[in-house]
Short mmCIF file of C-alpha atoms in Angstrom, two decimals:
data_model
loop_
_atom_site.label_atom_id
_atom_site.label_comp_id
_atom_site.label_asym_id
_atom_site.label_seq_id
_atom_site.Cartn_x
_atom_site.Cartn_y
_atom_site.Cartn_z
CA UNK A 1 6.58 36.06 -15.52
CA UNK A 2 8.05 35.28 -12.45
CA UNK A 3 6.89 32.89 -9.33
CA UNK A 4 7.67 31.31 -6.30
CA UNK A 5 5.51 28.02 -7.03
CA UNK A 6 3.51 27.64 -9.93
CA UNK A 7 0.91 24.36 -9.71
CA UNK A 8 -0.19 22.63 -13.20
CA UNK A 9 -3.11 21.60 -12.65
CA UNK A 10 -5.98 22.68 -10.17
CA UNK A 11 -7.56 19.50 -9.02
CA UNK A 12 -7.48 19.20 -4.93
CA UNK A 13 -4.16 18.58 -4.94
CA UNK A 14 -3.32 21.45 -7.17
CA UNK A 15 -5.48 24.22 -5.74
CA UNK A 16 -4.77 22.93 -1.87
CA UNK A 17 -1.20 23.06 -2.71
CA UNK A 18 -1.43 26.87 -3.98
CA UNK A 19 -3.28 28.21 -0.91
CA UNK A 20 -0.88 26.62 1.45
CA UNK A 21 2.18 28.50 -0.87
CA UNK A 22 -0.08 31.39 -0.47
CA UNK A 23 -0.65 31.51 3.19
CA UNK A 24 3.03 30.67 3.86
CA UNK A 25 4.39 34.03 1.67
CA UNK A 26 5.49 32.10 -1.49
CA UNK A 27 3.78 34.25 -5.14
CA UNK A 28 2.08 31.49 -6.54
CA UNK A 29 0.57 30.93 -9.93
CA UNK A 30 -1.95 27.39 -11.18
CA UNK A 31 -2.39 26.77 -14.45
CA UNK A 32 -5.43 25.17 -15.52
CA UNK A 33 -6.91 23.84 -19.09
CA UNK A 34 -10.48 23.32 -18.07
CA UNK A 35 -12.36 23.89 -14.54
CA UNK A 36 -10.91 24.80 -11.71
CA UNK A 37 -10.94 21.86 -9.03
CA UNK A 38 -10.28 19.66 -11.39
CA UNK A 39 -11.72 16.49 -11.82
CA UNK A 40 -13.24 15.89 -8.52
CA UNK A 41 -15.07 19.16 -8.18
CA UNK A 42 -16.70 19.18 -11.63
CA UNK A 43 -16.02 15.54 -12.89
CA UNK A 44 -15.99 12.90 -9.77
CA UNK A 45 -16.49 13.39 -5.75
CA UNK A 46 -18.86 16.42 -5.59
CA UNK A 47 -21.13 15.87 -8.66
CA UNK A 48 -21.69 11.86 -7.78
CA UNK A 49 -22.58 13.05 -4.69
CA UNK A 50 -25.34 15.23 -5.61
CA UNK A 51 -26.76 12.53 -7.88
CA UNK A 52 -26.11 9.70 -5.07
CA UNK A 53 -28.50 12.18 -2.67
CA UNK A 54 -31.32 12.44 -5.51
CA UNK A 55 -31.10 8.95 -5.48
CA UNK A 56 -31.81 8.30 -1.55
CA UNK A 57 -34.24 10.69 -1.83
CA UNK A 58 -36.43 9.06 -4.31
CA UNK A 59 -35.39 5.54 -2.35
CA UNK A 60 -37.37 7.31 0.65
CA UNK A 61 -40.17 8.37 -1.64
CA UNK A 62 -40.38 5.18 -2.92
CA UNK A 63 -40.66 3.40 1.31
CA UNK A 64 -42.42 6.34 2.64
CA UNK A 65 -45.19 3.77 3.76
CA UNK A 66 -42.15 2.08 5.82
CA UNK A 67 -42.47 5.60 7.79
CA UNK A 68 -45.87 5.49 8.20
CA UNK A 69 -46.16 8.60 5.46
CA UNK A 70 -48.28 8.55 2.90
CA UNK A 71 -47.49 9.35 -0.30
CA UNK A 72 -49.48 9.33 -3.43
CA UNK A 73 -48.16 10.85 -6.49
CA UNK A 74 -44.46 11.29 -7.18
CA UNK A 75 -41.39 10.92 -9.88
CA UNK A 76 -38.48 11.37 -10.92
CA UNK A 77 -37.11 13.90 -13.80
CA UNK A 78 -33.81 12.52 -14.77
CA UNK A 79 -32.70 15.40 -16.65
CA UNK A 80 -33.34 17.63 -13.63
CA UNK A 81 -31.45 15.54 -11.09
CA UNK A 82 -28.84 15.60 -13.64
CA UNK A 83 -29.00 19.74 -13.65
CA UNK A 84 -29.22 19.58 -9.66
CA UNK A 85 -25.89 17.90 -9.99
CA UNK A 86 -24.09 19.97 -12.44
CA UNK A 87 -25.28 23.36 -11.00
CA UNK A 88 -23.51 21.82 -7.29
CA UNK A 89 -20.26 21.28 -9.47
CA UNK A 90 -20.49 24.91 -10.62
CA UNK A 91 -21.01 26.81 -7.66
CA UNK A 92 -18.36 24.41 -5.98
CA UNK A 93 -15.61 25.70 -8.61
CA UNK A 94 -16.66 29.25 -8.28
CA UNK A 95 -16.07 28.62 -4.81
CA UNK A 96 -12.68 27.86 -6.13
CA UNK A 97 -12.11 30.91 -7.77
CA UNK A 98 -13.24 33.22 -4.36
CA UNK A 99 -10.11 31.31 -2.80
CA UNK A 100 -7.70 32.26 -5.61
CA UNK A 101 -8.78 35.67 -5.66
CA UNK A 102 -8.78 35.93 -1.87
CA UNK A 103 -5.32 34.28 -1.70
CA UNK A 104 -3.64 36.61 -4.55
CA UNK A 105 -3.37 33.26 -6.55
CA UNK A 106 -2.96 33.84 -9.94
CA UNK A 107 -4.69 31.37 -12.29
CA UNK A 108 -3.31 30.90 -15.82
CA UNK A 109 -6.10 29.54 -18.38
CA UNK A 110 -4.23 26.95 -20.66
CA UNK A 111 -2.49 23.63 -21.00
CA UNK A 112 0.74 23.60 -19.73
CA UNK A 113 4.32 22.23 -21.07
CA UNK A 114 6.81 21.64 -19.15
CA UNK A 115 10.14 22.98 -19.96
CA UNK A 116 13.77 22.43 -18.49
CA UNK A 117 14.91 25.31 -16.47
CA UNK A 118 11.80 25.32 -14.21
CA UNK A 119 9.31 26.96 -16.65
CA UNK A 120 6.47 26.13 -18.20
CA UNK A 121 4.76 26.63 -21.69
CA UNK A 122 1.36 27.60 -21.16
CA UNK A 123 -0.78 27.65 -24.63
CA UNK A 124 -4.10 29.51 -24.34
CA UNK A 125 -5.81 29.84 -27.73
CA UNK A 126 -3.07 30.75 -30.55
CA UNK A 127 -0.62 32.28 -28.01
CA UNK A 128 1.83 30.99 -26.09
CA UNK A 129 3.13 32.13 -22.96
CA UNK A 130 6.20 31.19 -21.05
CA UNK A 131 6.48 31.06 -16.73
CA UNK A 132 9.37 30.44 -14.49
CA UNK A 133 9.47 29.62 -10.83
CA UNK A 134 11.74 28.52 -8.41
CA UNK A 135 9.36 25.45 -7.67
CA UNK A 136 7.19 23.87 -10.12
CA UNK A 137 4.56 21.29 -8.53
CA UNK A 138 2.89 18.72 -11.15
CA UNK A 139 -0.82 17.90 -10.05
CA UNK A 140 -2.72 16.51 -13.31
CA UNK A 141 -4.56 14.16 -12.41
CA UNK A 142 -5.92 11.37 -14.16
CA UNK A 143 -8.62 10.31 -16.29
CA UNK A 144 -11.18 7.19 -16.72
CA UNK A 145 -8.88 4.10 -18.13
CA UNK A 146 -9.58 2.58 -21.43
CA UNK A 147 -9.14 -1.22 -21.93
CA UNK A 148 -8.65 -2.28 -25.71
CA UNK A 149 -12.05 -4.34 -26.17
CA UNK A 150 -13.85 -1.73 -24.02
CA UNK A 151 -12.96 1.63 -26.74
CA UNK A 152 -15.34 4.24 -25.49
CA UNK A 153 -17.24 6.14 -27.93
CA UNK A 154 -18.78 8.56 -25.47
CA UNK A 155 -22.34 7.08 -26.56
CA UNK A 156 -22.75 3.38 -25.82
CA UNK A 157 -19.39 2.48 -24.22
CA UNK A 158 -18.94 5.73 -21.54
CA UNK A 159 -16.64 6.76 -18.87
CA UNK A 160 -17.93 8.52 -15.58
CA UNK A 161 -17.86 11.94 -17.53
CA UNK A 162 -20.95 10.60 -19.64
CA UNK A 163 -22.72 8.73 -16.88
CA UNK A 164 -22.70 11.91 -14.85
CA UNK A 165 -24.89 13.99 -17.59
CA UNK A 166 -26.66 11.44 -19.77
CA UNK A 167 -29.35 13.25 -21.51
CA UNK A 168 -32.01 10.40 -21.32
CA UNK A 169 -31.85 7.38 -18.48
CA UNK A 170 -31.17 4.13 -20.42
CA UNK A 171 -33.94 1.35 -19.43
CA UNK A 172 -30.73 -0.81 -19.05
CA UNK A 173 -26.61 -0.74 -18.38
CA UNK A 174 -23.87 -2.68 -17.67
CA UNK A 175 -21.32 -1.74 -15.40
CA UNK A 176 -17.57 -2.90 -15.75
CA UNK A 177 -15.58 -2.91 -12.83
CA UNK A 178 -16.93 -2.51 -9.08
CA UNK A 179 -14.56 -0.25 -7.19
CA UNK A 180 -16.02 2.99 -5.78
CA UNK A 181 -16.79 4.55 -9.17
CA UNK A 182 -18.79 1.35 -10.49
CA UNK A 183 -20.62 0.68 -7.23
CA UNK A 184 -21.45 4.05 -6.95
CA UNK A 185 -22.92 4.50 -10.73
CA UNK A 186 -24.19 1.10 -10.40
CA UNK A 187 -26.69 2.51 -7.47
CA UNK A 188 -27.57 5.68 -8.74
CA UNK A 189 -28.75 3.96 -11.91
CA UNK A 190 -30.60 0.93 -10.15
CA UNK A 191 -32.18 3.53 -7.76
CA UNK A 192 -33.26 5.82 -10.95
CA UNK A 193 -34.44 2.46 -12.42
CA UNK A 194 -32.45 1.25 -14.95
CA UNK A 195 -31.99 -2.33 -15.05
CA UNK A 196 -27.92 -2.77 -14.05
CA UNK A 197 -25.82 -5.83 -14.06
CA UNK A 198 -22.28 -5.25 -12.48
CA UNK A 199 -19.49 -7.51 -14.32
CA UNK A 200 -16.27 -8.05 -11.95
CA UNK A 201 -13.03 -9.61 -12.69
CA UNK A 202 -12.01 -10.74 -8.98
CA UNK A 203 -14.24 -13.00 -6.72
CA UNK A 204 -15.58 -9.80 -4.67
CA UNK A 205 -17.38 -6.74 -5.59
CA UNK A 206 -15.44 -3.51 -3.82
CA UNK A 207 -12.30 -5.77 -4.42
CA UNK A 208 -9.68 -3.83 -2.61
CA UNK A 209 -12.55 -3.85 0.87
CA UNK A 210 -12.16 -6.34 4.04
CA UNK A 211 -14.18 -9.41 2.68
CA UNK A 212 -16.77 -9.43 5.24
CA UNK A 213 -17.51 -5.71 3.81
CA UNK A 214 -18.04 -7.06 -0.12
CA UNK A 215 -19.89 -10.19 0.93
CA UNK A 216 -22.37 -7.33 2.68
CA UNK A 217 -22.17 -5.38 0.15
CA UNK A 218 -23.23 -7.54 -2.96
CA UNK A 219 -26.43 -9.18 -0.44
CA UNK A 220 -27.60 -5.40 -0.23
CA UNK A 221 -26.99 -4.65 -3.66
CA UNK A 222 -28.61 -7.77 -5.26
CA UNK A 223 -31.67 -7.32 -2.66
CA UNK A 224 -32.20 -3.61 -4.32
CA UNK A 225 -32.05 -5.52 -7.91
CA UNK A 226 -28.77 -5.33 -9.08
CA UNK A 227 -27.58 -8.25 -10.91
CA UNK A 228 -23.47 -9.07 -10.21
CA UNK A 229 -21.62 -11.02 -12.02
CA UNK A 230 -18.10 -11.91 -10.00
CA UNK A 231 -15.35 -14.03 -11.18
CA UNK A 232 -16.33 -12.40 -14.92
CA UNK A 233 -14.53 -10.57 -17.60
CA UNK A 234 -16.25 -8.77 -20.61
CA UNK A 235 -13.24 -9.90 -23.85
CA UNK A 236 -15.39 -8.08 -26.38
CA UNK A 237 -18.30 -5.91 -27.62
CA UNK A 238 -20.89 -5.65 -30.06
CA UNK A 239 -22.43 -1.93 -30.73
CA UNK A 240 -23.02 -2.47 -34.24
CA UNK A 241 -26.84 -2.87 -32.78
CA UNK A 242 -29.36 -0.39 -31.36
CA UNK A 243 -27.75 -0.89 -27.69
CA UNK A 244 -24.33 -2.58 -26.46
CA UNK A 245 -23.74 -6.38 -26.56
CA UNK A 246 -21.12 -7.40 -24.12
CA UNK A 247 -19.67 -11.15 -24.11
CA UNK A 248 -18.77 -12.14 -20.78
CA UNK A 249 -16.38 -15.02 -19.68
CA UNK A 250 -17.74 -16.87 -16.50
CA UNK A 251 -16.34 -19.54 -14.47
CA UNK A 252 -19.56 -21.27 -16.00
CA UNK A 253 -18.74 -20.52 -20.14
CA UNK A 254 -19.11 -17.55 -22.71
CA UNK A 255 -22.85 -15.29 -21.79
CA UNK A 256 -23.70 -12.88 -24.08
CA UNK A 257 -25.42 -9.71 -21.92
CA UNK A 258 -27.39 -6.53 -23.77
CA UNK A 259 -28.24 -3.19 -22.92
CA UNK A 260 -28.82 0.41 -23.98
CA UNK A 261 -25.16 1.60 -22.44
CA UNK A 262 -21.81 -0.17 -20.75
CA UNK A 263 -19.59 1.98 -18.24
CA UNK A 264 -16.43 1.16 -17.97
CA UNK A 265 -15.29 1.59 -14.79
CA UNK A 266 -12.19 0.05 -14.67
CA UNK A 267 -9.80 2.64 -12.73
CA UNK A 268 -7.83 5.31 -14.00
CA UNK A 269 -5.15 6.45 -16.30
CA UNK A 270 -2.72 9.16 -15.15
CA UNK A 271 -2.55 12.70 -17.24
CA UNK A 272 1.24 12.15 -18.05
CA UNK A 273 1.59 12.29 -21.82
CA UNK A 274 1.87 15.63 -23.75
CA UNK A 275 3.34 17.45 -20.20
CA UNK A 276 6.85 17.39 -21.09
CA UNK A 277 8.30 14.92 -18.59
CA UNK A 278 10.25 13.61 -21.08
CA UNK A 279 12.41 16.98 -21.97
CA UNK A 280 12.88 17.87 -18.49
CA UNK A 281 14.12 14.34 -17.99
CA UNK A 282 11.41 13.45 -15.02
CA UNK A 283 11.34 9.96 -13.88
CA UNK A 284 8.61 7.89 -14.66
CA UNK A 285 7.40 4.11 -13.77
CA UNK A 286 4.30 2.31 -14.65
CA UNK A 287 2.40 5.29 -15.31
CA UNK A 288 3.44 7.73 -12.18
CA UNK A 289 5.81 10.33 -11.61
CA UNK A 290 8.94 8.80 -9.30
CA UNK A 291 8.95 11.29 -6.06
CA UNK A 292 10.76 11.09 -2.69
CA UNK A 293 8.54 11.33 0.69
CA UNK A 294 8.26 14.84 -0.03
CA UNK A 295 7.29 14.57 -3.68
CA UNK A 296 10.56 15.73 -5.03
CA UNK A 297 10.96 14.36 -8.45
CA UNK A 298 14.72 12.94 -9.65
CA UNK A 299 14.60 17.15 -11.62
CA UNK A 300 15.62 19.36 -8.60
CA UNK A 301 12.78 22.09 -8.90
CA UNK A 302 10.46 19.94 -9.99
CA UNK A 303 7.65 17.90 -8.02
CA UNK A 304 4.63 15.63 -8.38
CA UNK A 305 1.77 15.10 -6.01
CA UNK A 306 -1.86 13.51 -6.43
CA UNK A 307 -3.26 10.95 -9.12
CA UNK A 308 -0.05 10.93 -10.86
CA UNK A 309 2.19 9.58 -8.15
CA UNK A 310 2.30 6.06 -6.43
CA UNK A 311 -0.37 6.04 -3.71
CA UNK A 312 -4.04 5.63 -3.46
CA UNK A 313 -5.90 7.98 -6.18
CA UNK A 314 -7.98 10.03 -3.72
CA UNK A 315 -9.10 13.45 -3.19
CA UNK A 316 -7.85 13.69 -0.11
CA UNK A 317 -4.61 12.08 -0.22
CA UNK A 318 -3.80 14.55 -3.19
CA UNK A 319 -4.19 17.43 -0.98
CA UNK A 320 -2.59 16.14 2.03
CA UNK A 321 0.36 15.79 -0.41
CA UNK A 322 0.37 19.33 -1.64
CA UNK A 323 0.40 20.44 1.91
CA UNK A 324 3.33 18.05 2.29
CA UNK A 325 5.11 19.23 -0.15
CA UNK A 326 4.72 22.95 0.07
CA UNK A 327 5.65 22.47 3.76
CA UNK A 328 8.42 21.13 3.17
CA UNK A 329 9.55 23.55 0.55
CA UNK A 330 8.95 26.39 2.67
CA UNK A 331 11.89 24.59 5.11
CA UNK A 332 8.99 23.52 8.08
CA UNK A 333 9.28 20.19 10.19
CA UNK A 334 7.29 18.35 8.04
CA UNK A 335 6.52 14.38 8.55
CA UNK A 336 5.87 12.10 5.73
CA UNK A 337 2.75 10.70 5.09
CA UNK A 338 1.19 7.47 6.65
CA UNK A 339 -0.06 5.37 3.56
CA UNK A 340 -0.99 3.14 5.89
CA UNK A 341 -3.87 5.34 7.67
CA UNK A 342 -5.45 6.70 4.91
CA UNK A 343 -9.69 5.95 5.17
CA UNK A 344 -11.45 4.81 1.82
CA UNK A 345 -15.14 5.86 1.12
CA UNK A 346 -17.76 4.85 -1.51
CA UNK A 347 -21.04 6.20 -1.25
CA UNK A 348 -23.31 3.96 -2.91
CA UNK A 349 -26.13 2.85 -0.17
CA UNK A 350 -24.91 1.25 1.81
CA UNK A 351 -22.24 3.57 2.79
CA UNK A 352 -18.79 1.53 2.63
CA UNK A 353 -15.71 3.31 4.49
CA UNK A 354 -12.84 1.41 5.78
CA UNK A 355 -8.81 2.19 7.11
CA UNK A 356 -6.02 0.36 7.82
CA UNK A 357 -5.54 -3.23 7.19
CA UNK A 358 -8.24 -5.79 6.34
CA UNK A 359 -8.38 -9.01 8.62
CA UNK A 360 -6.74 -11.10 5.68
CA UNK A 361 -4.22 -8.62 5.26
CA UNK A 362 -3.43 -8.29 9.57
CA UNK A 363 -3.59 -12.73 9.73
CA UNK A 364 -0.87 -12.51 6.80
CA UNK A 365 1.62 -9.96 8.46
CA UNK A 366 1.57 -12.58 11.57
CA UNK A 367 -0.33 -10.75 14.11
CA UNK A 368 -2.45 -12.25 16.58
CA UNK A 369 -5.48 -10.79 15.94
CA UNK A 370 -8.65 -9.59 18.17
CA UNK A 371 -11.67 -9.01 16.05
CA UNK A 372 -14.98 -7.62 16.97
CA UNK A 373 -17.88 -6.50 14.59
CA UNK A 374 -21.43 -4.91 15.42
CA UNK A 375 -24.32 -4.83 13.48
CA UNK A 376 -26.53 -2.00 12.72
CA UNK A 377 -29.73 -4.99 13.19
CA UNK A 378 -28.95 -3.85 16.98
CA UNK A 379 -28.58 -0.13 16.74
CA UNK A 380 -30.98 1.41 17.93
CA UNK A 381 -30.18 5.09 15.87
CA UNK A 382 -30.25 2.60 12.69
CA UNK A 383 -33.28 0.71 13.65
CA UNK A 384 -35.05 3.89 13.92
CA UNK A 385 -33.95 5.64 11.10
CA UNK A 386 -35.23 2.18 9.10
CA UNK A 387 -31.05 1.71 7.98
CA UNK A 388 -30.28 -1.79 9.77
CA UNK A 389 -27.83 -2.87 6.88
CA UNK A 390 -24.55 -3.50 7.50
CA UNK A 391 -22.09 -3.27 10.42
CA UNK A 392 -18.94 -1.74 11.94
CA UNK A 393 -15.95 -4.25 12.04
CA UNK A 394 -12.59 -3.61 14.19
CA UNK A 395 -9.43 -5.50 14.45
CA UNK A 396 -6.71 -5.12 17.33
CA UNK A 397 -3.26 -6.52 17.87
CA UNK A 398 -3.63 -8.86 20.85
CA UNK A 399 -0.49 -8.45 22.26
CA UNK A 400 0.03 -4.86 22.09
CA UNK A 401 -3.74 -3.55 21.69
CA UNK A 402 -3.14 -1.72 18.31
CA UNK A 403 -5.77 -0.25 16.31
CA UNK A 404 -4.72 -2.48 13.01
CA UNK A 405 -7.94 -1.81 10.97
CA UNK A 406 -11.74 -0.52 10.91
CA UNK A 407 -14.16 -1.41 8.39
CA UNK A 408 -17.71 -0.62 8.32
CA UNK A 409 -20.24 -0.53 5.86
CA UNK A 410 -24.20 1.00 6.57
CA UNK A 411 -26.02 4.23 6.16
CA UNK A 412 -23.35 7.68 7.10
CA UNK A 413 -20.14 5.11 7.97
CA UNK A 414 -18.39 7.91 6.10
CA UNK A 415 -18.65 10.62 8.24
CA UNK A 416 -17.50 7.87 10.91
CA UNK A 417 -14.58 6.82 9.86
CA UNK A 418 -13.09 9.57 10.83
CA UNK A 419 -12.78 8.17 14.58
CA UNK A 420 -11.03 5.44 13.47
CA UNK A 421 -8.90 7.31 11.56
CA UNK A 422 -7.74 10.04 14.43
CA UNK A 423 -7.29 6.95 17.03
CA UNK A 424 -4.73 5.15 14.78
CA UNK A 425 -2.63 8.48 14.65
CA UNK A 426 -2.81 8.79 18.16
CA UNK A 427 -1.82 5.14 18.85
CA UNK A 428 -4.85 4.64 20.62
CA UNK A 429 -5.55 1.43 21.93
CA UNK A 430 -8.78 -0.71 22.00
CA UNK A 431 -9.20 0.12 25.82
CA UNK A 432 -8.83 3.64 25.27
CA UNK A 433 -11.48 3.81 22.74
CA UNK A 434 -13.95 1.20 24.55
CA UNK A 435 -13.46 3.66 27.68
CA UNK A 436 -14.37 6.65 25.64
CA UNK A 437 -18.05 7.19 26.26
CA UNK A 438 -20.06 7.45 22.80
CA UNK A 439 -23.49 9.30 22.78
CA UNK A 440 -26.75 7.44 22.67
CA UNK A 441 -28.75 6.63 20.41
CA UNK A 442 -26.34 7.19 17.28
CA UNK A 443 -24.37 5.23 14.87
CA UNK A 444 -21.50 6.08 16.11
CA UNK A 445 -21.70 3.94 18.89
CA UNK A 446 -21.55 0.87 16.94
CA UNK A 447 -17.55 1.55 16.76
CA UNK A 448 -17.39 1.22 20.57
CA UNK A 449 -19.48 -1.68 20.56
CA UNK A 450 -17.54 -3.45 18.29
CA UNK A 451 -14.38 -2.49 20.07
CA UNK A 452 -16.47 -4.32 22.84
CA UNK A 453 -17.10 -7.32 21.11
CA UNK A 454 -13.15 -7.92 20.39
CA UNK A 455 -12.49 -7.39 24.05
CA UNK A 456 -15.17 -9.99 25.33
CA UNK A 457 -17.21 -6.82 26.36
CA UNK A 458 -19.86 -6.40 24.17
CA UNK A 459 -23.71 -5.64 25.81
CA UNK A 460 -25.57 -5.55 23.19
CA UNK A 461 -25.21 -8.21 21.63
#
């Protein structure tokens, strides 16, 4: 069988890619072993999601007397929130599957080899079945990392997989690692009720966030009960017991912790191994494919995009690549990407969502800085809705009035960020936005406010 482009791999770079080969003429095939979607529709983004939104629900249950409602009688089943969740991952990848069919995408069921030549091996069962095509797009993925004292046996010591579909809530858990992935488990779990300590290497929870962001963000995570342990590192385990016993180097000494479960949450490993990279002779460096800006690999014919390049690991950087790359195969004006103006979510409560560069960051790359922030204590919208954590954060170039960096963290900030995000591409300046009249009484305001506070302006405050 011949193709144009055939995609390994059907995560949301994968499948993106294939529709935008489809709608620009190219016959295009995706191979996938599992699900299509990948990882983030069955595994990650959409799944958490629906479990993050059973938690704020039963949060609200739980304050309904804050809202002068009265509520007298209610729980939670944790096997059912866990069903809610995995029936939204299903009908998301059937959703999938319309958009193959209605693109006259072929999808090949099977793990795929690469071969030289531009084909690929795909083995489905006992048979195996070769492919060509003229362009061959990697896109698979990655998968939750494994440290060497942290061996996960799927039971005690999980990855995300397990914490997604647990068939009983453990009364207690400790949580490795507080990125997105641990944050966000870390609240679900707390919310549900289980008793969570978070154990972090680096001085800040949400390491890689604007400081001001992680100092808010560990006060409204210990004030809804979660313990956090910064400046920590778990060097070994004990599951020889009913539950887990992690030992825990502190600044302070050796602590011994215990619970029912530990997730490790401590990033990501890319899918690379088993692919054939190495008999096609594809470049490879600390665990990523080597691409140019349009994801060409060093193997004309062959290219990589997503998880398994350098970049952030993100849904939606994945399939702004494939578009990228398809683009550019199908000989279009195509720009490279701007790593630099990519937004970041986590969607733990609060919300956390952030782009561009963090006032540290901005102070070391010499700029002159003008820095405003805004909290959500004096939004009205926030106030109202009884969601006054947190606060939007902006930081300008003096000289020239460049948008360098927003970070905000409170309830929706990531269906704001958005804003930001669209400003920096346009070169906006902070005069531009400040002049741009937001609607009252929302949270979206709070951007131009802080914007306001930078420039000496602000009036509510």
């Amino acid at each position: 069988m011949k193709y144009d482009i055939i995609v390994l791999g059907s995560g949301p770079g994968g499948y993106v890619a294939a529709i935008r080969a489809a709608q620009l003429g190219f016959k295009t095939a995706v191979i996938e072993k599992e699900s299509l979607g990948g990882v983030c529709l069955n595994w990650g983004c959409i799944p958490t999601k629906a479990l993050l939104k059973s938690a704020q629900v039963f949060d609200y249950l739980k304050h309904a007397s804050d809202y002068g409602l009265t509520v007298s009688d209610f729980d939670k089943d944790f096997s059912a929130v866990v069903q809610r969740s995995r029936g939204v991952a299903d009908g998301m990848s059937k959703g999938i599957q319309f958009l193959m069919k209605k693109n006259k995408i072929d999808v090949i069921e099977g793990y795929g080899t690469l071969k030289p030549g531009k084909k690929i091996a795909v083995k489905s069962n006992d048979n195996t079945t070769e492919y060509s095509a003229d362009h061959i797009i990697i896109a698979t993925g990655a998968r939750s990392r494994e440290l060497p004292n942290l061996p996960q046996d799927g039971k005690k010591v999980i990855g995300y997989r397990q914490a997604m579909t647990l068939e009983n809530q453990p009364k207690s858990m400790i949580v490795v690692g507080s990125g997105a992935i641990g944050v966000e488990f870390a609240h679900f779990y707390n919310s549900m009720g289980t008793d969570v300590t978070i154990v972090e290497y680096l001085p800040n929870i949400v390491p890689l966030e604007d400081e001001d962001i992680s100092k808010q963000m560990e006060r409204s995570m210990k004030k809804a009960g979660v313990k956090i342990m910064t400046g920590s590192s778990v060097e070994r385990i004990d599951t020889s017991g009913s539950g887990v016993k992690a030992f825990v180097k502190t600044s302070k000494g050796e602590e011994t912790i215990e619970a029912d479960v530990l997730l490790s949450a401590v990033g990501i490993k890319t899918n690379l191994e088993n692919i054939g990279l190495e008999d096609v002779g594809i470049a490879t460096d600390r665990d990523k494919i080597l691409v140019n800006d349009f994801y060409q690999t060093n193997i004309p014919g062959y290219y990589a995009i997503g998880d398994v390049v350098p970049g952030p690991a993100l849904a939606h950087v994945a399939s702004a690549e494939g578009i990228t790359c398809v683009e550019k195969i199908a000989g279009m004006q195509v720009d490279p990407i701007d790593y630099g103006n990519i937004p970041g979510c986590t969607y733990a409560t609060p919300e956390i969502a952030s782009v561009g560069l963090t006032e540290k960051q901005a102070k070391e790359k010499g700029y002159e800085l003008k820095v405003g922030k805004f909290p959500f204590t004096a939004s009205g919208k926030a106030k109202a809705a009884g969601t006054p954590d947190g606060f939007v954060k902006v930081i300008f170039d003096a000289k020239y009035g460049e948008w360098l960096g927003c970070h905000m963290i409170g309830a929706g900030v990531t269906d704001m960020i958005a804003e930001a995000v669209v400003a920096r591409k346009l070169e906006t300046t902070g005069h531009e936005v400040l002049k741009a009249i937001h609607p009252h009484p929302t949270m979206s305001e709070a951007v131009m406010e802080a914007v306001a506070d930078a420039y000496g302006e602000v009036i509510h405050l």
